Tab-separated table of C-alpha atoms in Angstrom:
chain	number	residue	atom	x	y	z
A	1	MET	CA	-91.796	-41.394	18.787
A	2	ILE	CA	-90.191	-38.449	17.055
A	3	ARG	CA	-89.560	-35.161	18.948
A	4	HIS	CA	-89.725	-32.443	17.254
A	5	PRO	CA	-88.195	-29.393	18.310
A	6	GLU	CA	-90.105	-26.495	17.555
A	7	LYS	CA	-92.981	-28.646	19.522
A	8	THR	CA	-90.726	-28.837	22.605
A	9	ALA	CA	-91.051	-25.828	25.040
A	10	SER	CA	-88.161	-25.235	27.153
A	11	ILE	CA	-86.640	-22.421	28.976
A	12	SER	CA	-83.176	-21.448	30.187
A	13	VAL	CA	-82.362	-19.257	32.587
A	14	ILE	CA	-78.455	-18.041	33.822
A	15	CYS	CA	-78.555	-16.501	37.083
A	16	ASP	CA	-75.052	-14.752	38.228
A	17	LEU	CA	-74.533	-14.948	41.730
A	18	ASP	CA	-72.322	-12.240	41.451
A	19	GLY	CA	-68.738	-13.589	40.834
A	20	LEU	CA	-70.013	-17.278	39.879
A	21	LEU	CA	-70.089	-16.387	36.241
A	22	VAL	CA	-68.161	-12.859	35.995
A	23	ASP	CA	-65.558	-12.031	38.569
A	24	SER	CA	-66.655	-8.747	39.207
A	25	GLU	CA	-64.520	-7.684	42.284
A	26	PHE	CA	-62.215	-5.589	40.028
A	27	TRP	CA	-65.195	-3.592	39.176
A	28	HIS	CA	-66.514	-3.357	42.794
A	29	PHE	CA	-63.165	-2.304	43.664
A	30	LYS	CA	-62.958	0.599	40.477
A	31	ALA	CA	-66.611	1.723	41.296
A	32	TYR	CA	-65.509	2.382	45.279
A	33	GLN	CA	-62.322	3.848	44.121
A	34	SER	CA	-63.968	6.413	42.084
A	35	ILE	CA	-66.692	7.598	44.635
A	36	LEU	CA	-64.038	7.699	47.203
A	37	LYS	CA	-61.954	9.850	45.178
A	38	ARG	CA	-64.525	12.815	45.318
A	39	TYR	CA	-64.077	12.463	48.806
A	40	ASP	CA	-60.667	12.965	48.917
A	41	ILE	CA	-60.203	9.197	50.430
A	42	LYS	CA	-57.687	6.828	48.976
A	43	LEU	CA	-58.730	3.239	48.285
A	44	THR	CA	-55.471	0.834	46.864
A	45	GLU	CA	-56.033	-2.597	45.655
A	46	ASP	CA	-54.362	-4.251	48.810
A	47	LEU	CA	-56.536	-1.907	51.356
A	48	PHE	CA	-59.771	-3.512	49.207
A	49	VAL	CA	-58.857	-6.655	49.322
A	50	GLN	CA	-57.996	-6.356	53.132
A	51	GLY	CA	-61.000	-4.946	53.967
A	52	TRP	CA	-63.822	-5.380	51.967
A	53	LEU	CA	-63.241	-8.645	50.436
A	54	SER	CA	-62.175	-10.053	53.676
A	55	GLU	CA	-64.950	-8.697	55.918
A	56	LYS	CA	-67.372	-8.607	53.617
A	57	GLN	CA	-70.488	-5.898	53.997
A	58	TYR	CA	-68.556	-4.444	56.982
A	59	GLY	CA	-65.373	-4.251	55.476
A	60	MET	CA	-66.059	-1.238	53.722
A	61	ARG	CA	-67.821	0.377	56.213
A	62	ARG	CA	-65.073	-0.443	58.728
A	63	TYR	CA	-62.479	1.570	55.849
A	64	LEU	CA	-65.192	4.357	55.599
A	65	GLU	CA	-65.107	4.503	59.332
A	66	ARG	CA	-61.145	4.667	59.907
A	67	ALA	CA	-61.526	7.359	56.949
A	68	GLY	CA	-63.193	9.209	58.893
A	69	VAL	CA	-66.505	8.854	57.294
A	70	VAL	CA	-68.542	8.059	60.724
A	71	GLU	CA	-72.046	9.821	59.828
A	72	GLU	CA	-74.493	6.796	59.101
A	73	ALA	CA	-75.972	9.401	56.504
A	74	ASP	CA	-72.384	9.508	55.165
A	75	ILE	CA	-71.782	6.064	54.446
A	76	LYS	CA	-75.223	5.248	53.026
A	77	LYS	CA	-74.813	7.934	50.535
A	78	VAL	CA	-71.217	6.427	49.711
A	79	ARG	CA	-72.471	2.758	49.107
A	80	GLN	CA	-75.759	4.348	47.174
A	81	GLU	CA	-73.494	6.138	45.065
A	82	LYS	CA	-71.385	3.135	44.505
A	83	ALA	CA	-74.204	0.908	43.495
A	84	GLN	CA	-75.363	3.345	40.917
A	85	ARG	CA	-71.821	3.440	39.299
A	86	PHE	CA	-71.744	-0.426	39.350
A	87	VAL	CA	-74.683	-1.483	38.045
């Protein structure tokens, strides 16, 4: 039996589970760095790697708390601004 490509339906899906296909750590860093700069908080690449990457979701929260951002609403605002910038 001969298969005709035009008669064979196929669907391909590519999923990037953040970092699988594209190394996005640098862009997360740049997004956070630009947002925090507006709050006069300096984020270096070393601090980002030590905090955010080593502690995952709690790393940035702890970094913000050490920088004096302790109110839940303020932490949420920084995260929302970063999410908008990152997309």
